[in-house]
mmCIF file of C-alpha atoms in Angstrom:
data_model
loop_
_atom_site.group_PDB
_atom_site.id
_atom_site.type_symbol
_atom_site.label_atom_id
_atom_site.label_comp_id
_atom_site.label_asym_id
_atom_site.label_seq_id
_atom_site.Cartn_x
_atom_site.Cartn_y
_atom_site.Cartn_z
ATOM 1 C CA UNK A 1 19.968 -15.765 3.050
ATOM 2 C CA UNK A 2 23.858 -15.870 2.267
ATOM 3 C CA UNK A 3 25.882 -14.033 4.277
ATOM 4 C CA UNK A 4 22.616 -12.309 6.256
ATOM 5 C CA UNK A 5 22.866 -9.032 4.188
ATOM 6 C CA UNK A 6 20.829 -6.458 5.635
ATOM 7 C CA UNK A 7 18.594 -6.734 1.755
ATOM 8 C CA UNK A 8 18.324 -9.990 1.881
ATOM 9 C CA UNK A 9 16.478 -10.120 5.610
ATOM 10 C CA UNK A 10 14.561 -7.367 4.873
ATOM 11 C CA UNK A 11 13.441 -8.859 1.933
ATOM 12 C CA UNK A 12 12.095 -12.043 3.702
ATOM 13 C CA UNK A 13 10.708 -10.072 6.953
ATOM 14 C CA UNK A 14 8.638 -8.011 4.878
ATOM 15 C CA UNK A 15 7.406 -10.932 2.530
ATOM 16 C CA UNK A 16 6.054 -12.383 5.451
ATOM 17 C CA UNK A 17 4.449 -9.308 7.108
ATOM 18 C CA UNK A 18 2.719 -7.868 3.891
ATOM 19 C CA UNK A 19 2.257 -10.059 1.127
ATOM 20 C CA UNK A 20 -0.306 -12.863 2.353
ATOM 21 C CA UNK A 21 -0.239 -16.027 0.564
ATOM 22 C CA UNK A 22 -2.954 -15.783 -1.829
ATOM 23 C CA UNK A 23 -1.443 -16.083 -5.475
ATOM 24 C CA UNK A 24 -5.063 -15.285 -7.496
ATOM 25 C CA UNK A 25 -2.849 -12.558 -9.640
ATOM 26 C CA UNK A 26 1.150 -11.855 -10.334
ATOM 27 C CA UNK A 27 0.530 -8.163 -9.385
ATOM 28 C CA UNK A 28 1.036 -6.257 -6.453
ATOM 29 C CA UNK A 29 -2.103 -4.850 -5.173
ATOM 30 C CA UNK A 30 -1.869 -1.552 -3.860
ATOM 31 C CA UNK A 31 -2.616 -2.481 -0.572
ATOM 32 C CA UNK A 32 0.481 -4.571 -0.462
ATOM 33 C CA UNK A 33 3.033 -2.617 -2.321
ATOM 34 C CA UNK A 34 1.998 0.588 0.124
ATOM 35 C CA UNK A 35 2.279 -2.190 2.899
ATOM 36 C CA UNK A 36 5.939 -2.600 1.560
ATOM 37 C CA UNK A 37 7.047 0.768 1.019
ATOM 38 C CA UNK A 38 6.537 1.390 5.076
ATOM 39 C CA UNK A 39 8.100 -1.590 5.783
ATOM 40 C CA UNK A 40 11.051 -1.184 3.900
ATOM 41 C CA UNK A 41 11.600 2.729 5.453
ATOM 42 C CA UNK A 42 10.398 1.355 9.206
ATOM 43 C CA UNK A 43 13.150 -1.292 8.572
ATOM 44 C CA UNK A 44 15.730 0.999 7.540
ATOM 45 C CA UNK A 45 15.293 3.588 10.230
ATOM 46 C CA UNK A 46 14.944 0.676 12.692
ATOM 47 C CA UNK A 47 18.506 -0.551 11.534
ATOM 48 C CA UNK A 48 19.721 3.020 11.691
ATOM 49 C CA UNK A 49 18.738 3.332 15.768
ATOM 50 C CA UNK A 50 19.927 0.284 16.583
ATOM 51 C CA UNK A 51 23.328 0.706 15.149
ATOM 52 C CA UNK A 52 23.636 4.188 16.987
ATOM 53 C CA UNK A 53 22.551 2.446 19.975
ATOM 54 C CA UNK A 54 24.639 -0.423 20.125
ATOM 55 C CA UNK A 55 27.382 1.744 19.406
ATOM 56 C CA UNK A 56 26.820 3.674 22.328
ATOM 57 C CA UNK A 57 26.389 0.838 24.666
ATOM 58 C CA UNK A 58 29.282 -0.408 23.559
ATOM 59 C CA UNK A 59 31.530 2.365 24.388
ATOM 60 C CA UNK A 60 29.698 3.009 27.968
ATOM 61 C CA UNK A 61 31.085 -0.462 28.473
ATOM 62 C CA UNK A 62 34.658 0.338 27.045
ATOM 63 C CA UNK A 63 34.479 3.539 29.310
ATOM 64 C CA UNK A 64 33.465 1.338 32.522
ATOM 65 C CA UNK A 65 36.259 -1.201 32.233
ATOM 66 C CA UNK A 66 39.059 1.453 31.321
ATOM 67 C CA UNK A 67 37.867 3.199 34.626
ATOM 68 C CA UNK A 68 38.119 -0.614 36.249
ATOM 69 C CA UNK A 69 41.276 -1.202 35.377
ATOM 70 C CA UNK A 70 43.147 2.288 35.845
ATOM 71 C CA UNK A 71 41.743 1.597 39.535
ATOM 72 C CA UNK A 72 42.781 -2.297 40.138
ATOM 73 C CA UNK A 73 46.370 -0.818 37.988
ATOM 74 C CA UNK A 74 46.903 1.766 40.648
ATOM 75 C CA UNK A 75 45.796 -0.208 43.452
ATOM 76 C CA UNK B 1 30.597 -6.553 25.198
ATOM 77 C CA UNK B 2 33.594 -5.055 25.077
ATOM 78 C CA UNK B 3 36.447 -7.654 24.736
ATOM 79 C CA UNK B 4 38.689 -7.813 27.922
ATOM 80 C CA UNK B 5 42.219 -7.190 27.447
ATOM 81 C CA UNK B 6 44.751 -10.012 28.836
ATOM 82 C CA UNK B 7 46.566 -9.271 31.662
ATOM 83 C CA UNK B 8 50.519 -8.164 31.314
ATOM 84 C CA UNK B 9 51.031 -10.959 34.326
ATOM 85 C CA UNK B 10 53.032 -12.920 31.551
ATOM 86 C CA UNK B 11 55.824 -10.944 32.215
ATOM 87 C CA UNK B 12 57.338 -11.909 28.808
ATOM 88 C CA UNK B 13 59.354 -9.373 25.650
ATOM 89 C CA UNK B 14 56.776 -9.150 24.274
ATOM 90 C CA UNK B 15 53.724 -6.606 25.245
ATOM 91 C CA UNK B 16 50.222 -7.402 25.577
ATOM 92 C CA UNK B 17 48.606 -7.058 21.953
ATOM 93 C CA UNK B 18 46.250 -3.702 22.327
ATOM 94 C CA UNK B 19 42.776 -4.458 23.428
ATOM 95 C CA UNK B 20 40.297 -4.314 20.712
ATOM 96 C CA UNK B 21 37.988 -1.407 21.066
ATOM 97 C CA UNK B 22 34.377 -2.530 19.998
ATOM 98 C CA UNK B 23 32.546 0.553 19.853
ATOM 99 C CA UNK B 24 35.213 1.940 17.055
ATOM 100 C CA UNK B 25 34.756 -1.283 14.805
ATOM 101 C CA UNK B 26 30.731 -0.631 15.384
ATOM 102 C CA UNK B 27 31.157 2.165 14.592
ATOM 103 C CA UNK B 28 32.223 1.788 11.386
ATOM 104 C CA UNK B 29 30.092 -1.093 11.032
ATOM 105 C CA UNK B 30 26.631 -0.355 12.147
ATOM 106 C CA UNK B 31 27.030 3.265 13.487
ATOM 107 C CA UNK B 32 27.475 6.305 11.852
ATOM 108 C CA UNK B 33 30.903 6.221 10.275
ATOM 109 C CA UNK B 34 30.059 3.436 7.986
ATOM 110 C CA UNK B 35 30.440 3.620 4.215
ATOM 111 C CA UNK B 36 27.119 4.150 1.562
ATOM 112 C CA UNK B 37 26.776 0.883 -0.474
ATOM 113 C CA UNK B 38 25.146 0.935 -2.997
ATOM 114 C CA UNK B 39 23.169 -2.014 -3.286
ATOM 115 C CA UNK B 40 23.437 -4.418 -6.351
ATOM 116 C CA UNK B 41 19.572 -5.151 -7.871
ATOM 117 C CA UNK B 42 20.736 -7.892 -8.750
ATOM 118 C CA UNK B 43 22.241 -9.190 -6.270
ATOM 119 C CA UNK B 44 19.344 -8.385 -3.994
ATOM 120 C CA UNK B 45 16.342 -9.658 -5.890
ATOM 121 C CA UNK B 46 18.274 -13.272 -7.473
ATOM 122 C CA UNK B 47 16.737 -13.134 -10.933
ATOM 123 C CA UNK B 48 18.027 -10.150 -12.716
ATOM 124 C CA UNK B 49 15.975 -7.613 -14.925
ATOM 125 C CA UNK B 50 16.362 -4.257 -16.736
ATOM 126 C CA UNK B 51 16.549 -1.040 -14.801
ATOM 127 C CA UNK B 52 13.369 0.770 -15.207
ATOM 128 C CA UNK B 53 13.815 4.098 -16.945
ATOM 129 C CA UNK B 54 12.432 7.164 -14.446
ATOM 130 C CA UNK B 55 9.734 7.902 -16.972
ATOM 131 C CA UNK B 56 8.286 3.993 -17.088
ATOM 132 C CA UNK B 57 8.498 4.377 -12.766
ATOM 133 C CA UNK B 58 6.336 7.968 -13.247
ATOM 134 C CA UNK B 59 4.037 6.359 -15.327
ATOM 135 C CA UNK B 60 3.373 3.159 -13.199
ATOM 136 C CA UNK B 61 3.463 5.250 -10.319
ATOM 137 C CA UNK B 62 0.817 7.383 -11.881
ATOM 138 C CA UNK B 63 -1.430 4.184 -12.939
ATOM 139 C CA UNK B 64 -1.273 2.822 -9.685
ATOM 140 C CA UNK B 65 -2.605 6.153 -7.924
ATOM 141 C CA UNK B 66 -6.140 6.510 -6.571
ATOM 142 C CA UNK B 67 -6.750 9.734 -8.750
ATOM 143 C CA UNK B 68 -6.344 7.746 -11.654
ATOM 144 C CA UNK B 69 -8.579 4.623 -10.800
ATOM 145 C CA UNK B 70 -11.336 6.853 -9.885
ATOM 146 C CA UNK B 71 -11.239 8.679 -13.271
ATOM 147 C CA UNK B 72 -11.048 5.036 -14.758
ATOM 148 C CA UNK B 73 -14.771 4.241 -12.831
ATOM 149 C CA UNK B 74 -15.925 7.472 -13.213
ATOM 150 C CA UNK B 75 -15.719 6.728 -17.151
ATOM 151 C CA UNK B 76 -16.613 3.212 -17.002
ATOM 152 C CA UNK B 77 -19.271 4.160 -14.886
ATOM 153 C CA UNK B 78 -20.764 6.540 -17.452
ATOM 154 C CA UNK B 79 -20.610 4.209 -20.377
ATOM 155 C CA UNK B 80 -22.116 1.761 -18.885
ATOM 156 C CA UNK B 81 -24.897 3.738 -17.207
ATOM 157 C CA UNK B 82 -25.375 5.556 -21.050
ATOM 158 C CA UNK B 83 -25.865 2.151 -22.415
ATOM 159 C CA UNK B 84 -28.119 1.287 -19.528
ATOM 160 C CA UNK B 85 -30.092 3.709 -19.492
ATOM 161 C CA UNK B 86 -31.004 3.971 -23.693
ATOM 162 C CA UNK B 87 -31.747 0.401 -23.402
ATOM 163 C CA UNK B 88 -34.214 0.669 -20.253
ATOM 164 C CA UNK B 89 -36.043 3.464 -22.639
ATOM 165 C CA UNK B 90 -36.036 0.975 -25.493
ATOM 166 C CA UNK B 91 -37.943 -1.278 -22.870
ATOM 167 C CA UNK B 92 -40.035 1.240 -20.205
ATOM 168 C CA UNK B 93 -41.861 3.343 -22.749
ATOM 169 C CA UNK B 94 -43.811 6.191 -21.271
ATOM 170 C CA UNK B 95 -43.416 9.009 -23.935
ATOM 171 C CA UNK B 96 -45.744 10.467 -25.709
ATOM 172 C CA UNK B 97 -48.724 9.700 -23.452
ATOM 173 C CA UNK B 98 -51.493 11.765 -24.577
ATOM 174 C CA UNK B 99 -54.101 11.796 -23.214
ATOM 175 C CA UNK B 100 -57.063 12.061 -25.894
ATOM 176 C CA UNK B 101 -55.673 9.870 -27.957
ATOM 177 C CA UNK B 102 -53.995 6.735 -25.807
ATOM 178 C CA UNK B 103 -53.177 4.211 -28.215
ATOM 179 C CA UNK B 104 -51.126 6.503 -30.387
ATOM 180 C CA UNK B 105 -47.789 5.069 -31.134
ATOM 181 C CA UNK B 106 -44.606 7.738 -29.879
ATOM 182 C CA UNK B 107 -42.824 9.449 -33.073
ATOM 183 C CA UNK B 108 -39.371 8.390 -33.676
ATOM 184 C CA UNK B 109 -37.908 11.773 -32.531
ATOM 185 C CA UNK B 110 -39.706 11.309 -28.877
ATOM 186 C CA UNK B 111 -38.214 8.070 -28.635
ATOM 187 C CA UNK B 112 -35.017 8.938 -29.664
ATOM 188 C CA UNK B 113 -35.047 12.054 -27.292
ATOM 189 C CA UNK B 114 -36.603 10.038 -24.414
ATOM 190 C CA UNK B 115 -33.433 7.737 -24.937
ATOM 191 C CA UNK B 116 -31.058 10.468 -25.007
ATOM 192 C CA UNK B 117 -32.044 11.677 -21.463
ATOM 193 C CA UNK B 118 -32.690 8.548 -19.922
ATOM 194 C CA UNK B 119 -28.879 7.354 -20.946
ATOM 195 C CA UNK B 120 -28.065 10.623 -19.692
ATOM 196 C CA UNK B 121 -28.969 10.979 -16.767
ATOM 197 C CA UNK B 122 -28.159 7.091 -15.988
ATOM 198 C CA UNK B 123 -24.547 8.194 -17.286
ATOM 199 C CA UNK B 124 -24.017 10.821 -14.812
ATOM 200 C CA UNK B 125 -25.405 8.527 -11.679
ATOM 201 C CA UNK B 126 -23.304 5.503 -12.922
ATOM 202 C CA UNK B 127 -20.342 7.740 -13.476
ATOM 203 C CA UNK B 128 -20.440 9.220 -9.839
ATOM 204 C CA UNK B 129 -21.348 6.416 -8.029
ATOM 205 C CA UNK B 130 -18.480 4.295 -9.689
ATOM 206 C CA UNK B 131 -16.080 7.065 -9.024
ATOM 207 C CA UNK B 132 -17.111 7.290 -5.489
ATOM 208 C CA UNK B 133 -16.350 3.723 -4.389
ATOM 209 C CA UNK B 134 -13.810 3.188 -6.659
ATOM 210 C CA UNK B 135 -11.989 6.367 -4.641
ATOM 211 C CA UNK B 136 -12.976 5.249 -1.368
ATOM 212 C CA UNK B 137 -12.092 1.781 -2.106
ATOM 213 C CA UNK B 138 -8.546 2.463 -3.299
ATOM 214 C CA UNK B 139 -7.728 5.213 0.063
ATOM 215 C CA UNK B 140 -9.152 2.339 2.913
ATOM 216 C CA UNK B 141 -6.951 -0.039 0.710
ATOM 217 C CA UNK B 142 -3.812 2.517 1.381
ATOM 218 C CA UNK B 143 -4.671 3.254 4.486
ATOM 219 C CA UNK B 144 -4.865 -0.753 5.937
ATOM 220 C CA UNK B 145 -2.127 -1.473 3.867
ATOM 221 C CA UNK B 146 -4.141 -4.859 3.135
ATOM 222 C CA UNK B 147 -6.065 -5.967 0.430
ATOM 223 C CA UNK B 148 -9.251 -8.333 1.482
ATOM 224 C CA UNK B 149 -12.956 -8.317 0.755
ATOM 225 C CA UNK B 150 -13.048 -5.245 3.290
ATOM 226 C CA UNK B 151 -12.205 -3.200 1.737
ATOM 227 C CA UNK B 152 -14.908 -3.178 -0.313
ATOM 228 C CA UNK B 153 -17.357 -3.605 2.338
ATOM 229 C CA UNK B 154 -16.210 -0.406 4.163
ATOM 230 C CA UNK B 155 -15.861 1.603 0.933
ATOM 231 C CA UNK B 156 -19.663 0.047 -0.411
ATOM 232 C CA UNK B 157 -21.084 1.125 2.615
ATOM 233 C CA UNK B 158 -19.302 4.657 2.567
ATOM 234 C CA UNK B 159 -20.695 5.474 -0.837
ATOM 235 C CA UNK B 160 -24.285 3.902 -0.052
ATOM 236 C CA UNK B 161 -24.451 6.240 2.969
ATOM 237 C CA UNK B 162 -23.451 8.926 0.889
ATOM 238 C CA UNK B 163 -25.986 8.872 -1.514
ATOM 239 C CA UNK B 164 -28.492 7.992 0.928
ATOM 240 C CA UNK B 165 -27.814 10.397 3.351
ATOM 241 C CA UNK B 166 -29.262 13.188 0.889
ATOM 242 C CA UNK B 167 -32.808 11.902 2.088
ATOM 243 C CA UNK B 168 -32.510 11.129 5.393
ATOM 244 C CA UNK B 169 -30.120 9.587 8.193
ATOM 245 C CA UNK B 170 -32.670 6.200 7.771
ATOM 246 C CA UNK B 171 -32.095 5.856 4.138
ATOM 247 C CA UNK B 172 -28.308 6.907 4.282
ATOM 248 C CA UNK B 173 -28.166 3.732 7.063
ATOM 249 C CA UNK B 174 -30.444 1.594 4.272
ATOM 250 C CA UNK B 175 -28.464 2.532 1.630
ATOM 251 C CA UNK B 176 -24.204 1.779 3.707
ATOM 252 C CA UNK B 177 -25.915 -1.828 4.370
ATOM 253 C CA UNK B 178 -27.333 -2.933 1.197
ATOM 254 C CA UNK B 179 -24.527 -1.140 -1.291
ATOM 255 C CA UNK B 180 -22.033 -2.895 1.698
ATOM 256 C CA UNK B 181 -23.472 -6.243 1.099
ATOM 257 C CA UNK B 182 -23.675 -5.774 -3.074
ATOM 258 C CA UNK B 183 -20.417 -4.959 -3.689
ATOM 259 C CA UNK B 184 -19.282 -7.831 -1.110
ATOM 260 C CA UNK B 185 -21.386 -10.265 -3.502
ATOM 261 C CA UNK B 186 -19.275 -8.806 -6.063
ATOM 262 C CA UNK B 187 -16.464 -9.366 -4.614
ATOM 263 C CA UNK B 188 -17.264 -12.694 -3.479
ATOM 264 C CA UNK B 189 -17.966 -13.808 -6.921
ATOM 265 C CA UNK B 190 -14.622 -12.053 -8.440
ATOM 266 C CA UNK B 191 -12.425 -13.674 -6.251
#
């Protein structure tokens, strides 16, 4: 995956969780392409959380060490 | 995570560079002011093809659904059972039986009409049986999100129960085993 795109690893993780390798036909049976379309919007929203998340964390942190420093600057 | 900012003990002209704030460059990375992209089929998939038009997506979208496989067995079905059932007449004569004269050979229009019903009514059973498990088959299939032998093992045994159930809770159990292990022969054999 060049680059890690966001497409690119969702590709592969849901190749491996819903398409088992059994090549009798070039289709998609239903099974599988229903398989994909939830993991393709679980993936998504997963992304989605995570990125909200990690922004938060992230300032929480930037909050903490402002805080840490005003006090060790006035100190 | 947030980087930490070096300290002005330097003492030098020139001030500290400002300390990079993290959760702005998320942010606009990974949090809720990034930008839409639209992503590049082409890119994504490697091997390139033409956009499908919204009507060809309707109509494989259509093909694909349950609704329409089970109208595809339900006709199937009744062919096949029509067939079945005019050639079992042809074989399994029992028309015109009477009863004074026992060797007397059925007119054409009793056999023809004895045919007719037979293929029938061996339509109509083929027709809904095939609908049924092709229906049940194609929503356990949806639901497990898997395709594998059982599917058709739950979904035989759904319809056999079904149609045995109508005479008796001992011939609906009869009937979920042996249409369960049928259609896993058949499924056996197809793949």
């Amino acid at each position: 995956c060049p680059g890690l795109t966001v497409p690119c690893r969702m590709t592969q993780a849901c190749h491996r969780k819903c398409v088992p390798p059994h090549y009798k036909e070039a289709e998609l049976s239903k099974g599988e392409s229903v398989c994909l379309d939830r993991c393709v919007a679980k993936y998504l929203e997963v992304h989605e959380r995570m990125g909200k998340k990690l922004t938060e964390l992230s300032l929480q942190d930037e909050e903490l060490l402002k805080r840490m420093q005003q006090g060790t600057g006035t100190a | 995570m947030a980087a930490v900012p070096p300290s002005s003990a330097s003492g030098g002209p020139e001030p500290p560079p400002p300390p990079l704030q993290y959760s702005l460059l998320l942010q606009h990375l990974v949090g809720e002011q990034r930008r839409p992209r639209a992503w590049d089929p082409a890119a994504l998939g490697g091997i390139p093809s033409p956009p499908k038009s919204e009507e060809q997506k309707m109509v494989e979208r259509a093909m694909e659904s349950c609704a329409f496989k089970a109208a595809l067995a339900c006709v199937g079905g009744f062919v096949l059972g029509g067939a079945f059932g005019i050639f079992t007449a042809g074989i399994d004569t029992n028309v015109g039986f009477d009863p004074k004269d026992p060797y007397r050979t059925p007119t054409a229009k009793e056999v023809l009409k004895d045919m007719g019903q037979r293929g029938i009514s061996y339509a109509k059973n083929f027709a809904i049986v095939g609908a049924m498990f092709s229906c049940t088959e194609c929503v356990v299939e949806s639901y497990r999100g898997k395709s594998d032998w059982k599917n058709s093992v739950i979904s035989g045994c759904i319809t056999g129960g079904a149609i045995g159930f109508r005479a008796g809770l001992k011939a609906g159990v009869i009937g979920c085993g042996g249409f369960a292990a049928f259609s896993a022969a058949i499924d056996y054999y197809l793949r």
